[in-house]
Short mmCIF file of C-alpha atoms and ligand atoms in Angstrom, two decimals:
data_model
loop_
_atom_site.label_atom_id
_atom_site.label_comp_id
_atom_site.label_asym_id
_atom_site.label_seq_id
_atom_site.Cartn_x
_atom_site.Cartn_y
_atom_site.Cartn_z
CA MET B 42 89.61 79.87 89.61
CA HIS B 43 91.26 78.23 92.41
CA PRO B 44 89.53 79.52 95.83
CA ASP B 45 92.93 80.35 97.33
CA HIS B 46 94.31 82.18 94.36
CA GLY B 47 92.35 85.51 94.74
CA HIS B 48 94.65 86.92 97.28
CA LYS B 49 97.71 85.55 95.52
CA ARG B 50 96.79 87.22 92.17
CA ASP B 51 96.29 90.56 93.92
CA GLU B 52 99.79 89.91 95.57
CA ILE B 53 101.35 89.52 92.16
CA LEU B 54 99.48 92.54 90.64
CA GLU B 55 101.08 94.51 93.17
CA ALA B 56 104.48 93.06 92.66
CA LEU B 57 104.22 93.62 89.08
CA TRP B 58 103.55 97.03 89.74
CA THR B 59 106.50 97.85 92.25
CA MET B 60 108.89 95.87 89.67
CA ALA B 61 107.68 98.17 86.95
CA GLU B 62 108.72 101.12 89.31
CA ASP B 63 112.03 99.46 89.81
CA GLN B 64 112.54 98.58 86.23
CA LEU B 65 112.08 94.76 86.82
CA GLN B 66 110.03 92.46 84.91
CA THR B 67 111.43 88.66 84.95
CA ARG B 68 109.82 85.76 86.36
CA ALA B 69 112.83 85.39 88.76
CA ASP B 70 112.16 88.96 89.70
CA LEU B 71 108.34 88.26 90.74
CA ALA B 72 109.49 84.67 92.36
CA ALA B 73 111.72 86.99 94.86
CA ARG B 74 108.74 89.45 95.70
CA VAL B 75 105.75 86.73 95.81
CA GLU B 76 106.07 83.86 98.01
CA SER B 77 103.80 80.53 96.51
CA THR B 78 105.03 77.11 95.86
CA ARG B 79 102.27 77.71 92.75
CA LEU B 80 103.09 80.91 91.51
CA ASP B 81 103.65 79.45 87.87
CA GLU B 82 100.43 77.89 87.90
CA ILE B 83 98.82 81.18 89.35
CA VAL B 84 100.65 83.20 86.47
CA ALA B 85 99.51 80.95 83.80
CA GLU B 86 95.97 81.37 85.02
CA MET B 87 95.86 85.01 84.91
CA ALA B 88 97.99 84.77 81.60
CA ALA B 89 95.17 83.11 80.13
CA GLU B 90 92.51 85.49 81.49
CA GLY B 91 94.55 88.38 80.21
CA GLU B 92 95.77 89.60 83.54
CA VAL B 93 99.56 89.48 82.75
CA ALA B 94 101.23 88.93 79.58
CA GLU B 95 104.15 86.71 79.08
CA ASP B 96 107.04 87.10 76.79
CA GLY B 97 109.72 84.75 77.15
CA ASP B 98 111.03 85.38 80.45
CA LYS B 99 109.58 88.70 80.87
CA ILE B 100 105.92 89.09 82.84
CA VAL B 101 104.20 92.41 82.87
CA LEU B 102 100.82 93.73 83.52
CA THR B 103 98.17 94.43 80.75
CA GLU B 104 96.06 97.42 79.89
CA SER B 105 93.40 96.12 81.85
CA SER B 106 95.14 94.83 85.06
CA ARG B 107 97.03 97.97 85.43
CA GLU B 108 94.11 99.77 86.86
CA ARG B 109 93.44 97.00 89.23
CA ALA B 110 96.94 97.08 90.33
CA ALA B 111 96.97 100.68 90.47
CA GLN B 112 93.73 100.57 92.90
CA ILE B 113 95.68 98.06 95.46
CA ILE B 114 98.90 99.97 95.44
CA ARG B 115 96.91 103.23 95.86
CA ARG B 116 94.97 101.48 99.02
CA HIS B 117 98.24 100.13 100.30
CA ARG B 118 100.12 103.34 100.32
CA LEU B 119 97.37 105.41 101.73
CA ALA B 120 97.03 102.74 104.70
CA GLU B 121 100.70 103.25 105.34
CA ARG B 122 100.24 106.91 105.37
CA LEU B 123 97.25 106.74 107.70
CA PHE B 124 99.39 104.58 110.27
CA SER B 125 102.44 106.68 109.97
CA ASP B 126 101.28 110.44 109.67
CA LEU B 127 97.87 109.98 111.99
CA PHE B 128 98.73 107.32 114.48
CA GLY B 129 102.59 108.06 114.49
CA LEU B 130 103.47 104.43 114.41
CA GLU B 131 106.81 103.10 113.69
CA GLU B 132 106.95 100.93 110.18
CA GLN B 133 107.52 97.56 112.08
CA SER B 134 104.32 98.05 113.92
CA TRP B 135 102.06 98.75 110.71
CA GLU B 136 103.68 97.32 107.65
CA ALA B 137 101.56 93.99 107.92
CA SER B 138 98.46 96.36 108.72
CA ALA B 139 98.93 98.14 105.47
CA CYS B 140 98.91 94.79 103.68
CA THR B 141 95.53 94.01 105.43
CA PHE B 142 93.96 97.17 105.07
CA GLU B 143 94.52 97.34 100.80
CA HIS B 144 91.78 94.44 101.03
CA ILE B 145 89.70 95.77 103.35
CA LEU B 146 88.97 99.38 102.14
CA ASP B 147 86.29 100.07 99.70
CA GLU B 148 86.16 102.75 97.16
CA LYS B 149 83.98 105.24 99.09
CA VAL B 150 86.43 104.72 102.54
CA THR B 151 89.74 105.01 100.32
CA GLN B 152 88.41 108.23 99.05
CA SER B 153 87.55 109.69 102.26
CA VAL B 154 91.06 108.70 103.25
CA CYS B 155 92.65 110.05 100.57
CA SER B 156 90.91 113.44 101.05
CA PHE B 157 91.31 113.53 104.99
CA LEU B 158 95.21 113.19 104.50
CA GLY B 159 94.86 115.80 101.55
CA HIS B 160 95.57 113.69 98.85
CA PRO B 161 99.24 112.57 99.26
CA PRO B 162 101.44 112.18 96.41
CA VAL B 163 103.64 109.82 97.92
CA CYS B 164 103.80 107.01 100.68
CA PRO B 165 105.97 107.48 103.75
CA HIS B 166 109.03 105.52 101.52
CA GLY B 167 108.31 108.31 98.89
CA LYS B 168 106.79 106.07 96.42
CA PRO B 169 104.14 107.58 94.31
CA ILE B 170 100.55 107.17 95.31
CA PRO B 171 98.20 106.30 92.20
CA PRO B 172 95.52 109.06 92.22
CA GLY B 173 92.18 108.59 92.52
CA PRO B 174 88.65 110.29 91.44
CA CYS B 175 88.89 112.40 94.80
CA CYS B 176 92.37 113.93 93.64
CA ASN B 177 90.94 115.64 90.78
CA GLY B 178 94.13 115.30 88.83
CA GLU B 179 95.55 118.19 90.88
CA ARG B 180 98.23 116.77 92.84
CA LYS B 181 99.09 119.72 94.99
CA PRO B 182 101.13 118.70 97.82
CA ILE B 183 99.01 119.48 100.93
CA GLU B 184 100.12 119.16 104.33
CA PRO B 185 98.28 116.61 106.72
CA LEU B 186 95.02 117.95 108.03
CA VAL B 187 95.43 116.29 111.65
CA ILE B 188 98.86 117.07 113.20
CA PRO B 189 100.07 116.64 116.83
CA LEU B 190 99.65 119.71 118.85
CA LYS B 191 103.36 119.91 119.07
CA GLU B 192 103.85 120.50 115.46
CA MET B 193 101.04 123.47 115.65
CA LYS B 194 102.54 126.81 114.58
CA ILE B 195 102.22 129.94 116.77
CA GLY B 196 98.85 131.53 116.26
CA GLN B 197 97.53 128.38 114.31
CA ARG B 198 93.93 127.37 115.43
CA GLY B 199 92.41 124.29 115.16
CA ARG B 200 90.14 121.73 116.84
CA ILE B 201 91.11 118.58 118.92
CA VAL B 202 90.25 115.51 117.05
CA PHE B 203 91.74 112.91 119.68
CA ILE B 204 93.87 112.42 122.58
CA THR B 205 96.30 109.61 123.17
CA PRO B 206 97.50 109.97 126.87
CA ARG B 207 99.54 107.46 128.65
CA THR B 208 97.63 107.51 131.81
CA LYS B 209 93.79 108.00 132.45
CA ARG B 210 94.57 110.45 135.10
CA ARG B 211 96.19 112.51 132.70
CA LEU B 212 93.18 112.70 130.55
CA SER B 213 91.14 113.88 133.17
CA ARG B 214 93.40 116.48 134.38
CA LEU B 215 93.39 117.64 130.49
CA ALA B 216 89.48 117.47 130.77
CA SER B 217 89.25 119.50 133.65
CA TYR B 218 90.87 122.31 131.85
CA GLY B 219 88.77 121.64 128.46
CA VAL B 220 91.35 119.88 126.53
CA ILE B 221 89.00 117.19 125.07
CA PRO B 222 88.13 116.34 121.66
CA GLY B 223 85.71 118.79 119.72
CA SER B 224 87.66 121.99 121.66
CA GLU B 225 88.60 124.60 119.49
CA LEU B 226 92.26 125.94 120.45
CA THR B 227 94.75 128.28 119.34
CA LEU B 228 98.59 127.75 120.03
CA SER B 229 100.00 131.01 121.56
CA GLN B 230 103.64 129.74 122.80
CA ARG B 231 105.86 126.99 121.90
CA PHE B 232 108.65 127.73 124.42
CA PRO B 233 109.63 127.15 127.30
CA SER B 234 105.89 125.10 127.26
CA TYR B 235 103.03 124.88 124.87
CA ILE B 236 100.33 127.35 125.81
CA ILE B 237 97.25 126.80 124.26
CA ARG B 238 94.21 129.42 124.49
CA ILE B 239 90.72 127.31 124.85
CA ASP B 240 87.50 129.44 125.54
CA GLN B 241 89.53 132.54 126.99
CA THR B 242 91.34 130.40 129.00
CA ASP B 243 95.47 130.07 128.54
CA VAL B 244 96.32 126.39 129.36
CA ALA B 245 100.09 125.44 129.54
CA LEU B 246 101.14 121.89 128.53
CA GLU B 247 104.46 120.01 128.65
CA THR B 248 106.01 118.31 125.68
CA GLU B 249 105.09 115.25 126.22
CA ILE B 250 101.45 116.12 126.53
CA ALA B 251 101.52 118.13 123.35
CA LYS B 252 102.73 115.25 121.40
CA GLU B 253 99.56 113.44 122.35
CA ILE B 254 97.09 115.65 121.43
CA PHE B 255 96.08 115.79 117.76
CA VAL B 256 94.56 118.53 116.08
CA ARG B 257 92.97 119.20 112.95
CA VAL B 258 94.19 122.45 112.12
CA GLU B 259 92.81 125.35 110.12
CA ARG B 260 94.74 126.07 106.77
CA GLY B 261 94.70 129.58 105.80
ZN1 ZN F 393 105.25 102.81 101.02
ZN1 ZN F 394 92.61 111.80 96.62
#
């Protein structure tokens, strides 16, 4: 195999998977999704090794490459969920990272990420995430485990996982009230300000700050 072809092959498998979702299967459709001056050469190489099947103008995944493509798509879409749900990032800032992540995540990390996110059935674009061994065939939609404090319900309990304050001063002020990663809290009021109870003490928070505190919530 040409040394540069491995990454391109993954990209081709991924493109063939998404093309199938969109009911597309021609060589031109593939060329529209994968940029490479060597596309024909790589596809021929893959066909020779049984990774793709060609039939006239059509190119499709084979039995053996379908599984590999599913894994790449799974990692990509889980990474998308991670960036958008957990870090609250806008799409333009994470699309490139999701593409990098899909090549870095190994199977164990992928399963941890999937479990952490509650085995999400779809990506932020609404496309299905192929299930892994951790999903156990049960694709129940589960709400994310970690959410901004702002989205907690009254009476809900949880533990602070991380805080993303805009200023250091704000962080130390929060710390002086016991609002630090690891602290357990209960949300007791949402309006006019957020009130959380930490260690028998009520702490009032502005909405801006409630957005910056991420809590792993208990689900009853
Ligand atoms: Zn997506
Ligand atoms: Zn899973």
